[in-house]
Every structure is written in C-alpha cells, then in structure tokens.
Coordinates of C-alpha atoms in Angstrom, one line a residue:
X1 CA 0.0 0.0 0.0
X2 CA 1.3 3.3 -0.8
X3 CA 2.0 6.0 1.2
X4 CA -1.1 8.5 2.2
X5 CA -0.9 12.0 3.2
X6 CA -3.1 13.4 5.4
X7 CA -6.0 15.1 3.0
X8 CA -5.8 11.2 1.6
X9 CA -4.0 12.0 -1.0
X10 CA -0.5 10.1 -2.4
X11 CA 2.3 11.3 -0.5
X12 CA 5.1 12.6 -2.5
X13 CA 8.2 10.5 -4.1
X14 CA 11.2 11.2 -2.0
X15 CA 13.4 9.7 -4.9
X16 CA 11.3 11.8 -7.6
X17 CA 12.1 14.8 -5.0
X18 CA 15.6 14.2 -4.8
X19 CA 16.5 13.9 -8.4
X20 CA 14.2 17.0 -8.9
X21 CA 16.4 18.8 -6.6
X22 CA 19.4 17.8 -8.7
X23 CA 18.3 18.5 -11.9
X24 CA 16.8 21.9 -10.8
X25 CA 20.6 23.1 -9.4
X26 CA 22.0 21.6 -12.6
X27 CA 19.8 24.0 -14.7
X28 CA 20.5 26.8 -12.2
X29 CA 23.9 26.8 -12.7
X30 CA 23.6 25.8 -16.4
X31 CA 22.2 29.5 -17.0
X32 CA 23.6 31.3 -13.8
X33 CA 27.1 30.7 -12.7
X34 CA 26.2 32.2 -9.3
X35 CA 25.1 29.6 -6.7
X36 CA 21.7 29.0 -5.2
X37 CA 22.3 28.7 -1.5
X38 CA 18.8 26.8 -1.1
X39 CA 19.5 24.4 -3.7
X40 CA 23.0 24.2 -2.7
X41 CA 22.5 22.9 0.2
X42 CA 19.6 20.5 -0.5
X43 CA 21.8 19.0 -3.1
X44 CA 24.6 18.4 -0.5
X45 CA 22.4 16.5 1.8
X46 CA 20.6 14.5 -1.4
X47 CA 24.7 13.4 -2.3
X48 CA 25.1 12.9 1.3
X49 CA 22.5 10.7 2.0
X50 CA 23.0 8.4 -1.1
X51 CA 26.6 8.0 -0.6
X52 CA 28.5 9.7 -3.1
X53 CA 31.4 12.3 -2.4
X54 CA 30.4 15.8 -1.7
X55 CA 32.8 17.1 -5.1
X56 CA 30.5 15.9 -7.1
X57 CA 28.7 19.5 -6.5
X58 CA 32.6 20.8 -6.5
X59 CA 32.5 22.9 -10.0
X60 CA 36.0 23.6 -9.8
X61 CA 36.7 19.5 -9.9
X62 CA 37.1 17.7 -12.7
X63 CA 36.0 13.9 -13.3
X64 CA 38.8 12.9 -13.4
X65 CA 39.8 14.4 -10.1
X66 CA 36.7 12.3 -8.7
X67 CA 37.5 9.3 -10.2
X68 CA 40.9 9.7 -8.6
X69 CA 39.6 10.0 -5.5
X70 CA 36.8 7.3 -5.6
X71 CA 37.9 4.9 -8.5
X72 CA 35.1 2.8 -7.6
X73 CA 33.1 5.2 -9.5
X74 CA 34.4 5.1 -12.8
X75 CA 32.4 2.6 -14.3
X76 CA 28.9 3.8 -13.3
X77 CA 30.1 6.7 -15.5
X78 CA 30.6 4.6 -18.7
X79 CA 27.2 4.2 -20.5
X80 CA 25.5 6.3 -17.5
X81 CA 23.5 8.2 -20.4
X82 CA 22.1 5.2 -22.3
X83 CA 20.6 3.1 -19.4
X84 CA 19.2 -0.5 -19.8
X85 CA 15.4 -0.8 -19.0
X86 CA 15.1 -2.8 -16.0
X87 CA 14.2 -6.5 -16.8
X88 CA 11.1 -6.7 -14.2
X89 CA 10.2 -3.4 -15.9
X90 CA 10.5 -1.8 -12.1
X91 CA 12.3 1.6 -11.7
X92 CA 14.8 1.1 -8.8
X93 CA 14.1 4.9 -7.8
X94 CA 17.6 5.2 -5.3
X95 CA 19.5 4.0 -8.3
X96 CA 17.9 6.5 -10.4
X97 CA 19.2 9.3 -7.9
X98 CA 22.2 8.5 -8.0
X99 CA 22.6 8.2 -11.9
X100 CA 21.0 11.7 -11.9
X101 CA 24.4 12.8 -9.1
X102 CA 26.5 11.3 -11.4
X103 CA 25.2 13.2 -14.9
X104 CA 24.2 16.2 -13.4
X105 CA 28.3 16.4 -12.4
X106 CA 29.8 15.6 -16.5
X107 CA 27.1 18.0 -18.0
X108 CA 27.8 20.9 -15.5
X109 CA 31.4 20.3 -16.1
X110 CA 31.2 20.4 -19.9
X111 CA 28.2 22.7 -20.5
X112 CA 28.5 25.5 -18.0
X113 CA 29.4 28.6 -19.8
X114 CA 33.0 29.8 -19.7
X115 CA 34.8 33.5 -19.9
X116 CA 37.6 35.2 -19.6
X117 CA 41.7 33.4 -20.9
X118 CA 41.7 30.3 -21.1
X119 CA 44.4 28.3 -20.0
X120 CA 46.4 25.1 -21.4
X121 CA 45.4 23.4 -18.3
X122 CA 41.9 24.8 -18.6
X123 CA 41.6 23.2 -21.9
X124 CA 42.8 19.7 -21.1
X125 CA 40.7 19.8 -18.4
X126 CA 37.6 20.3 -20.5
X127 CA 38.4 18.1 -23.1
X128 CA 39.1 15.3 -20.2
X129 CA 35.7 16.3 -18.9
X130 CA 34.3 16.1 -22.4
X131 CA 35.6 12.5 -23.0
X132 CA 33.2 11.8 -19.3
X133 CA 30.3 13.0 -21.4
X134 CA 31.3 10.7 -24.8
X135 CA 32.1 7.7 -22.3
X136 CA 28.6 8.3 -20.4
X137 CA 26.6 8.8 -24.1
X138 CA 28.6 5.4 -25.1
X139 CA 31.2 7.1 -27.2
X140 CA 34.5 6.6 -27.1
X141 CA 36.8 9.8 -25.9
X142 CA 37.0 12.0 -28.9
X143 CA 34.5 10.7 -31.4
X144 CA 31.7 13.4 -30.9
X145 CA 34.0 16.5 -30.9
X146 CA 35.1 15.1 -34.6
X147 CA 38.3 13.9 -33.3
X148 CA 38.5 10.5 -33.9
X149 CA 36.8 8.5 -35.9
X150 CA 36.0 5.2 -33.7
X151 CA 32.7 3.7 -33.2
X152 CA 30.1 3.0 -30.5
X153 CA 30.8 1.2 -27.6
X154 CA 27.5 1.7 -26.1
X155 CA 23.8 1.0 -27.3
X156 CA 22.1 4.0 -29.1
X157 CA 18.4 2.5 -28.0
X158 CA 15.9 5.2 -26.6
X159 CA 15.5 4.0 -23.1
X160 CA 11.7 3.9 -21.6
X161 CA 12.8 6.3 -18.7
X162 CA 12.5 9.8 -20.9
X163 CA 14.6 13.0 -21.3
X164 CA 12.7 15.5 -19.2
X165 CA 13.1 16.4 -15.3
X166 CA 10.1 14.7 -14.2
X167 CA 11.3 11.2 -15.6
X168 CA 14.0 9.3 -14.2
X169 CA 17.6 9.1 -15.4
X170 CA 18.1 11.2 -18.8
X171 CA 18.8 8.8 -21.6
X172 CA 20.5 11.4 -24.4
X173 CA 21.5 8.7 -26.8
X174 CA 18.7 10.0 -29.1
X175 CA 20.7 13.6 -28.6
X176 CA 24.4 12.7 -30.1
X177 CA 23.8 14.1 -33.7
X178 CA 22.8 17.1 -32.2
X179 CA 25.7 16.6 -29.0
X180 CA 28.6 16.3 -30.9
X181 CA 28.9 19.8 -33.1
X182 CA 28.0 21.4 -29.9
X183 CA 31.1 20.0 -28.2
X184 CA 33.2 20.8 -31.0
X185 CA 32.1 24.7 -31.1
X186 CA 32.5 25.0 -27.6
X187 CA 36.3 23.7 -27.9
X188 CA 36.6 25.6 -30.7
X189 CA 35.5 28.5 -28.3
X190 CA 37.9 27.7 -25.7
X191 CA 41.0 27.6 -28.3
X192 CA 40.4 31.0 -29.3
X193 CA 40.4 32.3 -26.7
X194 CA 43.3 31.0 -25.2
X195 CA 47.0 32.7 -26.0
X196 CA 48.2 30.1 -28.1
X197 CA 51.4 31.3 -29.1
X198 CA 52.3 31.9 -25.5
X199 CA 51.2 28.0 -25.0
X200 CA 53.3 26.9 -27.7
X201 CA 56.7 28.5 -26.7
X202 CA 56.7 27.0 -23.5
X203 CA 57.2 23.2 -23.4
X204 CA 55.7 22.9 -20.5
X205 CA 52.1 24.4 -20.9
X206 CA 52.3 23.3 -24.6
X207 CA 52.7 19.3 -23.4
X208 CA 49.5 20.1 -21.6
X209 CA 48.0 20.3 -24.7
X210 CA 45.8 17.3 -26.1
X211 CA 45.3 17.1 -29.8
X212 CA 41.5 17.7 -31.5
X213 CA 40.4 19.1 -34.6
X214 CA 39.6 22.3 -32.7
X215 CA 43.2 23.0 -31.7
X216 CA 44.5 21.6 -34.9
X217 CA 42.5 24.5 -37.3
X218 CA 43.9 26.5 -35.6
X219 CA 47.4 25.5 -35.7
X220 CA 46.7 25.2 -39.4
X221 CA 45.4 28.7 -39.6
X222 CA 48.6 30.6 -37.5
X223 CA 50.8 28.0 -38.6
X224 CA 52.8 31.0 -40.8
X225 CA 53.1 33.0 -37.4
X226 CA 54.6 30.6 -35.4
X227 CA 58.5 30.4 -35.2
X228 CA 61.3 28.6 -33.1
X229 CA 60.0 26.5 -29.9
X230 CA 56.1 27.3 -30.7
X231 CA 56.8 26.1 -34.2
X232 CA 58.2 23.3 -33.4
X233 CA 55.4 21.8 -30.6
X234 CA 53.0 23.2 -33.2
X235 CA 54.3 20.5 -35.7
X236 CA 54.7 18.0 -32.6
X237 CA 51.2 18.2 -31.8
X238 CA 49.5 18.0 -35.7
X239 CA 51.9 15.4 -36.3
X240 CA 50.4 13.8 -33.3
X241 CA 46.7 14.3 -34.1
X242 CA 47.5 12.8 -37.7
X243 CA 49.5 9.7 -36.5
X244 CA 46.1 9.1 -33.9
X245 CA 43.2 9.8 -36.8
X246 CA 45.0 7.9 -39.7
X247 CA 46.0 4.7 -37.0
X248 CA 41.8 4.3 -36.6
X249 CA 41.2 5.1 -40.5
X250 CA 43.5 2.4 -41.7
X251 CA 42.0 0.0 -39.7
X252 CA 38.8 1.0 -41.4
X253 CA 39.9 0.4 -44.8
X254 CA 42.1 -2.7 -44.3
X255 CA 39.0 -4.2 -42.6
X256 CA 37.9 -5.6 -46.3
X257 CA 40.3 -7.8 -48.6
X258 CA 40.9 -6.2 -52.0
X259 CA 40.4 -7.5 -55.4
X260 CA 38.8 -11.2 -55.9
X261 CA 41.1 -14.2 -55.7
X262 CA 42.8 -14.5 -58.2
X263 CA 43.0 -18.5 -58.8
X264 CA 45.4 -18.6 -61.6
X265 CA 48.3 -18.1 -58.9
X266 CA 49.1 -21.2 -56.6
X267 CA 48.6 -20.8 -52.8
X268 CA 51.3 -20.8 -50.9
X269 CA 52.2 -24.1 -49.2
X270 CA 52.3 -23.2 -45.6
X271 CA 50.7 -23.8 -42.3
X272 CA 48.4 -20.3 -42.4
X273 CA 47.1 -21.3 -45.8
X274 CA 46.3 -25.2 -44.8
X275 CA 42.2 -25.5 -45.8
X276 CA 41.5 -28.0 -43.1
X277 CA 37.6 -28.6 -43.8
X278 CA 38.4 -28.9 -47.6
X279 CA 41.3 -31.2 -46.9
X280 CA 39.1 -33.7 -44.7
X281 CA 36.3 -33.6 -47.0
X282 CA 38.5 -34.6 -50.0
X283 CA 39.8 -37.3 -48.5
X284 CA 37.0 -39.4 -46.9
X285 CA 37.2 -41.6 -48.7
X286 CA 40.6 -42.9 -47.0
X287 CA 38.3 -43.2 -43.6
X288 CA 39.4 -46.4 -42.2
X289 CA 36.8 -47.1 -39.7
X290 CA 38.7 -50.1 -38.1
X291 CA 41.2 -48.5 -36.9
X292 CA 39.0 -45.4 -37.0
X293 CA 41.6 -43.0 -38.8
X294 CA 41.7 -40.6 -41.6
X295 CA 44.8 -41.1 -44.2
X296 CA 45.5 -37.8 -46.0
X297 CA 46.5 -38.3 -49.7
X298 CA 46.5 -34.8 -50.6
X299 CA 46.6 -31.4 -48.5
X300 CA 44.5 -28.5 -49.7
X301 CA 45.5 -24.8 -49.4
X302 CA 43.4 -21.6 -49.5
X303 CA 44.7 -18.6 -51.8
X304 CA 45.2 -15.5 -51.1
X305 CA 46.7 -13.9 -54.1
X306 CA 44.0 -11.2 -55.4
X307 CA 43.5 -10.1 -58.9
X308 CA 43.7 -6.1 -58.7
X309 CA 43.4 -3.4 -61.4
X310 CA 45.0 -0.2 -61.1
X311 CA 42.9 2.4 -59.8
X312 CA 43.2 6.5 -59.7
X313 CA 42.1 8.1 -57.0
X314 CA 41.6 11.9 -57.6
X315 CA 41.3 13.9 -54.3
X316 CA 39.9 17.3 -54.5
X317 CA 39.9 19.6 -51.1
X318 CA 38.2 23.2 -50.6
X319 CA 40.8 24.4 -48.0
X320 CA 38.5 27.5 -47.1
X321 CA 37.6 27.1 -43.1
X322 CA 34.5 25.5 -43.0
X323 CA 35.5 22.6 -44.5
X324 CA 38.7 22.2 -42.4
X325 CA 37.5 19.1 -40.6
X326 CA 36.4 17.1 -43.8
X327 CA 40.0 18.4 -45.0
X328 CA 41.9 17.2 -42.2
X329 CA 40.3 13.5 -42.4
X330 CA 40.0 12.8 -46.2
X331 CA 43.8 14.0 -46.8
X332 CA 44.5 11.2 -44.1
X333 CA 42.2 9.0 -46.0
X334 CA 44.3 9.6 -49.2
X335 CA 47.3 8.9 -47.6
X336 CA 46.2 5.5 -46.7
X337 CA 45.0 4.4 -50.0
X338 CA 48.0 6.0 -51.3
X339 CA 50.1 3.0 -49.6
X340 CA 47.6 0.6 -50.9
X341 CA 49.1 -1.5 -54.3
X342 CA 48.3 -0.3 -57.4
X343 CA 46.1 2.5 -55.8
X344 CA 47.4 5.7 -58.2
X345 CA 46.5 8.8 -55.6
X346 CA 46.3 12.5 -56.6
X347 CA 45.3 15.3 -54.3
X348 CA 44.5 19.1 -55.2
X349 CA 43.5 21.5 -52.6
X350 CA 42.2 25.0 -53.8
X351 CA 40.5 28.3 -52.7
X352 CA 40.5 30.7 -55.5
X353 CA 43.9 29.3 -56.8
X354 CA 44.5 25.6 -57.1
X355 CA 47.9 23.7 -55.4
X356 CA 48.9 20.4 -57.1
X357 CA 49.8 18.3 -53.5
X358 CA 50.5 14.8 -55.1
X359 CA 54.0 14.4 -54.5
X360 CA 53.0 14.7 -50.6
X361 CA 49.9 12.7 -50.9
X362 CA 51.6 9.7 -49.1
X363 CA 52.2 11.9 -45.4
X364 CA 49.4 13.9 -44.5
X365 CA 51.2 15.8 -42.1
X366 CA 53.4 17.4 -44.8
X367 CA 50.2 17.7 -46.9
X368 CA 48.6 19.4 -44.0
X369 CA 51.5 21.8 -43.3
X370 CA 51.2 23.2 -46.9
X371 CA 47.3 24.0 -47.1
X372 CA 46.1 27.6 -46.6
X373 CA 43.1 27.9 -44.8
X374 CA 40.5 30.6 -45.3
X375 CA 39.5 32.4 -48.4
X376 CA 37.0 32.3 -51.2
X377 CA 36.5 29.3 -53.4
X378 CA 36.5 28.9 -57.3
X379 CA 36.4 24.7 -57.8
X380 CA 37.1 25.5 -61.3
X381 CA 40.5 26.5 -61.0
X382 CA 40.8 22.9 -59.5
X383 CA 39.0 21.3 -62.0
X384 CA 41.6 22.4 -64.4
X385 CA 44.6 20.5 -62.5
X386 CA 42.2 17.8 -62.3
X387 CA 40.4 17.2 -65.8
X388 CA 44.1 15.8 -67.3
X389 CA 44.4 13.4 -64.7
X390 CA 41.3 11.4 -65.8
X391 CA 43.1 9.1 -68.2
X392 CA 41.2 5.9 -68.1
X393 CA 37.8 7.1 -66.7
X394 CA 36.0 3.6 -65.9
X395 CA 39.8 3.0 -63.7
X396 CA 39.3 6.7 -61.5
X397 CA 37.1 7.6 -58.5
X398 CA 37.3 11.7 -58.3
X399 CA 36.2 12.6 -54.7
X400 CA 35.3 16.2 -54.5
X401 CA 35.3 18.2 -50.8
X402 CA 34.0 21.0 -50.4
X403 CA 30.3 22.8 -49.2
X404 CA 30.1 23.9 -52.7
X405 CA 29.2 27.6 -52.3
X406 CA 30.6 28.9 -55.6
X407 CA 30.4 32.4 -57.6
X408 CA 31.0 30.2 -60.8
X409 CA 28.2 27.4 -60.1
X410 CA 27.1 26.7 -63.3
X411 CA 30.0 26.4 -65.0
X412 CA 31.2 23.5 -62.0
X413 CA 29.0 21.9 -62.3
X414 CA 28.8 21.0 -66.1
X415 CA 32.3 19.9 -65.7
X416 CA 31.8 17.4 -62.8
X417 CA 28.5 16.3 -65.0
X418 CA 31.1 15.7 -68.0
X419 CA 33.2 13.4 -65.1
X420 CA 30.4 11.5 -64.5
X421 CA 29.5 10.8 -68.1
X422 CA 33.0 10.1 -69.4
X423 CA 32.7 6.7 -66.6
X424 CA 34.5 7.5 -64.1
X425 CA 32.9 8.1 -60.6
X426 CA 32.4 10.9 -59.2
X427 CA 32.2 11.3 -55.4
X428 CA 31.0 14.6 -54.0
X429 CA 31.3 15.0 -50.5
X430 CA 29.8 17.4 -48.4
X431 CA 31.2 16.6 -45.0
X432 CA 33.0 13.8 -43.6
X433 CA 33.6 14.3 -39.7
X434 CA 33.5 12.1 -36.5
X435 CA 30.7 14.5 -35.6
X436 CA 29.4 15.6 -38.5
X437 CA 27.8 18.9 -38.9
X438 CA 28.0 20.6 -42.5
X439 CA 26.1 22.9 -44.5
X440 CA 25.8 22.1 -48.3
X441 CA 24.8 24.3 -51.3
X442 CA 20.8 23.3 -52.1
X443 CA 21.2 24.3 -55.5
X444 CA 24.1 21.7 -55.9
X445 CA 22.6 18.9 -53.4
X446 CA 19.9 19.0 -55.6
X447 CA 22.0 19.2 -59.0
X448 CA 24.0 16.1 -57.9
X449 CA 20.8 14.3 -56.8
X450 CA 19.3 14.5 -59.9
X451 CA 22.8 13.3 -61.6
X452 CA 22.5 10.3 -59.5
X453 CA 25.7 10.9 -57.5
X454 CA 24.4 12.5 -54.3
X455 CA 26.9 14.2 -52.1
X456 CA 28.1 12.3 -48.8
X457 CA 27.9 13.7 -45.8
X458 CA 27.8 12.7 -42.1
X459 CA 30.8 9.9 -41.1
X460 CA 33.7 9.0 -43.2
X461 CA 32.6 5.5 -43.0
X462 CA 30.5 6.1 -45.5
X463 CA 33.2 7.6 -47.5
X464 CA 35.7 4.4 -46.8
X465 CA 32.4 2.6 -47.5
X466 CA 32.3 4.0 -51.1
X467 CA 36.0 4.3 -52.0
X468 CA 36.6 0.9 -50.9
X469 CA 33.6 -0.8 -53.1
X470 CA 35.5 1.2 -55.8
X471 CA 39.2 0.6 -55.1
X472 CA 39.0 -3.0 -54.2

C-alpha cells in the first residue's frame, strides 16, 4: 500500500524529489554561474545521504579528479547516459538518484558557460571532462568532438525512462547528432580564446596540450606566425593528431580484402594457408573405420593472391575554413589508400587558386603543413589541375570536398557532370567528420541528386564505405 498524506492524497516521491532537486541546481547553474544557497545545500544532503562524495557538486573539480579520489566510480560513468530498461520493468528509484548525481556532475562540467583566458590546463581539463560525457553517451573519448573517428561502444536505443526532469535518469542517446557539433564549437571556443602562441613556446604548458580538430584548425590557420619552440610543438602536436586519426582510419579500410582471388596463382604451401575442412572432405574416402583414422593423400590450401586493377584516386579539397574538418580527415584517407598496391592517388587542394599536393599525398602531415586555410572558393580552377588526370575514366574515382558555395556554379558543375559521363565516378562530399555537422549548397545537393551521385555527408565510414567498393 502506498504511502497516504493526510487530506488522503499520495504522499510525495522522495526519490522523484531528490533527483528533482538535482536536476533543478543543474539548470540553475547551467544558465547562472552564481550559486543557489537553497539548492546548494539541499543538493549536499541528497549526495550525502545516497553516498557519493560531496565534489561531485565541486564545479572547480574535474571527473577525473573524482574518479581519482573514488575509482570505484568510474564505471557507473561509462554508458550512465544510455541506461538498460530494468528486466522486471520496475524503476529502482535510489538507483535512479544517484545516476541523476553522477550526470548532473559531466554536463555541468562540460556545458557551463566559460569566460575570460583560457588556460592550457583549462583546456585539457575540459576536453578530459568532455571524454566523461562521450564515455557516459557510449562514445568513445573524442569521437563526438570530430576527433576521432571510432565507433560506438555503447547502445544508441531510446531507453523507456524519458529526457525530461520529471522522468528518471536522462537517456540522451537519441541527442548525439545534435551533441557532438555542440562539443566541438565550444572547444573551438575555448581555443580561441586561449593565448596560443604563448602556449606553444613553453614546453611545459604546450605538453599540456591534447590534440583535437579544434586545436589543430587552428594550428593550421597561425601555422605562418609561429616560429622557433612554438613552431616546433606546433608541428609535434599535428603530427600527433595525424598519427592518432589515420592509426583508426587504416583499420577502417584494411578491414575488407581487396580485389577477388585471383585462382590462376598457386597458394602458398604453408601452415596459415592449410584449408583444413576442404582437406578432410576430399579425402574421406581414405576413412578407415577399423582402426578409426583418416589417411590424407593430398593437403589442400586456400589462396590468397587477389586479382587487382590499377585504380586512380583523384582527391579534390576546398581548403577554405568550414571545410577544415572534412580536409583534415580525407587528406588522411588519401594517404592510406596511397600505400595501398596499385592505388594511383592525386590530391589538389584550392580556394580561388589551385595547389597540385600529389608528390605529398603519401604523409598527410606534410600535406597538412602546406594547405592555406581561409578564403574564397572557385572549384574551377581545381578542375583544371584535375580534368588531365582522368586518363582511363571507368579506372578513377574523383572525390570532391567542399560545401560547394561557388560564384561560378554553373559552370562547375557542367564539368563534374562531363566526369560522370565520361565513366568514371564521381564522389562529391559534403562533410565527412567524427561528428558531423555541415552545410551544403541546395542548389548543388539537388544538382548532384538529380545526376544520381548525391553528395556524402555525415561519417567518413560512409566515404571508406564508397571508395573501398570502388578501389577493391
């Protein structure tokens, strides 16, 4: 029987009150830095009674500073966000309070609005507090803020508890599209306004400093600034990101086999190769059931040689700023089909002049280092680098990058049409990210629907999805 008031009515939810108190100072401090005494201190006692540490409701300390502290707490944080409905379909209500304690802490610490210098150690802390977030929404660290390119290690199911503050623990897995550009811009905020060049020519705050695509535009933008030391960690830290990105793209692409086996070349007579089920089946009939044993006339081998055909891969990049994060990750992208055999890879960048980057298409970092960010954007000036490359059309995928706001549309567009025709494919892409947020021309989204090539955008799986069915 359930609890009565006095007028008869039910009595109220201490749970539902608890987590309401939560939620409530979350929002209040979402929107006002200053504290609320009264909800400060009902908050305290809420933690306090359900046994969790009181800096939880410190806003000065990090997760991981927690975690430290209490490493028996880790774990509820992984997957906190996408919660598993409860078998006997009953809501345990204390567990529900404390999985509010938990996520009001990560969303405070990642959401709550920032001003004023920011600091190297300012930064890392965010972006540690950030990964919290990813780790809770079960992401791996990085992938929403377009950093990496992993997958899921958490389910992406709508839970039956609801999003709003009178239902129990938030499930936000229905949110990440929306999440993850949001986390980008505001580390994108928090590197501008930081003193970067001050950062980079001191090894010690510049160490401090983690990799993202944030931090990495806009190394790419001051790049010609920098000099000496800040240079140097400048360079340390690209290099970094590109070694970290490209290590998760290649096992992307190297996840398929390429080509069809190619029988006309013998398999190779060793141990790996031995085709054991083949093997027994071809020689059953030396069973002896007497002495019940199987005498092998013949071993059998699988083959692995694959028949390829050379393949040109034509990679055309808008450097201007808004498509920095697509640039970053397809020049990668190249570089790995690059060391693929008989993979032929040629990469243009452009704004309103076009630069010819093949000869670094094989290291992205270099490639990287010699792109100019910012600008305006005429594609035809690439497509004139680009059109003489085509030499065997139905042998050449031309991938295009670029948000495809041009003064010369028209005239673009007829010669990407004339790509298409000639046989070979033609791959626009709108934006490729870990994230992915990316506006596209609607005059050419449409144009390139209607030409039955419609422009990719959203995760660069799908465009290792599509150059792979091509190249392999």
């Amino acid at each position: 029987m359930s609890e009565q008031s006095i007028d008869g009515a039910p009595a109220p939810d201490p749970y539902d009150n608890r987590r309401q108190v939560l939620y409530w100072r979350l929002l209040a401090r979402l929107f006002d830095p200053e504290e609320q005494a009264s909800l400060e201190s009902a908050s305290l006692a809420v933690v306090e009674d359900i046994g969790l540490p009181s800096a939880l409701l410190d806003p000065g300390a990090s997760v991981d500073s927690v975690v430290q502290r209490h490493p028996e707490l880790a774990e509820e944080f992984d997957g906190l966000m996408t919660p598993e409905p409860d078998e006997d379909g009953e809501r345990d209500r204390a567990a529900e309070v404390r999985r509010a304690a938990l996520a009001s802490k990560v969303l405070l610490n990642v959401f709550a609005p920032h001003s004023g210098t920011v600091t190297a150690g300012q930064l890392a802390r965010w972006q540690s507090d950030a990964g919290w977030l990813e780790r809770a929404l079960g992401c791996r660290p990085g992938e929403l803020r377009g950093g990496r390119a992993g997958g899921r290690t958490g389910g992406t199911g709508v839970g039956p508890t609801g999003t709003g503050l009178g239902g129990a623990t938030p499930d936000l897995s229905r949110l990440v599209p929306e999440i993850g550009p949001e986390l980008g811009s505001i580390e994108a905020g928090l590197v501008k306004r930081m003193h970067l060049r001050e950062v980079l020519a001191d090894p010690q705050l510049a160490s401090r400093l983690t990799p993202s695509m944030s931090l990495i535009e806009q190394l790419l933008r001051d790049k010609d600034n920098l000099s000496g030391v800040a240079l140097a960690n400048a360079k340390a830290l690209i290099r970094r990101y590109v070694d970290e990105v490209a290590q998760v793209l290649r096992t992307q692409v190297e996840k398929s086999t390429v080509g069809d086996i190619d029988r006309s070349v013998p398999p190779k007579r060793v141990f790996r190769n031995l085709d054991i089920d083949r093997t027994i089946w071809k020689n059953l009939t030396n069973w002896d059931p007497e002495e019940e044993r199987l005498y092998v006339d013949r071993l059998y081998y699988r083959h692995t040689s694959r028949k390829t055909t050379p393949q040109r891969l034509i990679v055309v990049v808008d450097q201007s700023g808004s498509m920095v994060d697509s640039m970053v990750n397809c020049t990668i992208l190249a570089s790995i089909f690059a060391g693929l055999p008989k993979v032929d890879v040629h990469l243009i960048a452009y704004d309103t002049q076009a630069l010819d980057l093949t000869p670094w298409s094989h290291d992205p970092f270099e490639t990287l280092l010699r792109t100019k960010l910012g600008g305006g954007t005429d594609g035809t000036v690439a497509m004139t680098l680009a059109q003489p490359k085509i030499a065997e059309p139905r042998n050449t995928v031309v991938v295009w990058i670029s948000d495809f706001y041009e003064w010369r549309s028209e005239e673009l567009f007829e010669s990407m049409a004339a790509i298409h025709r000639s046989g070979a494919k033609f791959i626009p892409v709108g934006s490729v990210t870990s994230a992915g947020r990316g506006s596209v021309n609607p005059w050419f989204r449409e144009k390139f629907k209607d030409l039955g090539t419609p422009v990719i955008s959203g995760h660069i799986k799908k465009l290792v999805h599509e150059l792979k069915t091509f190249l392999t």
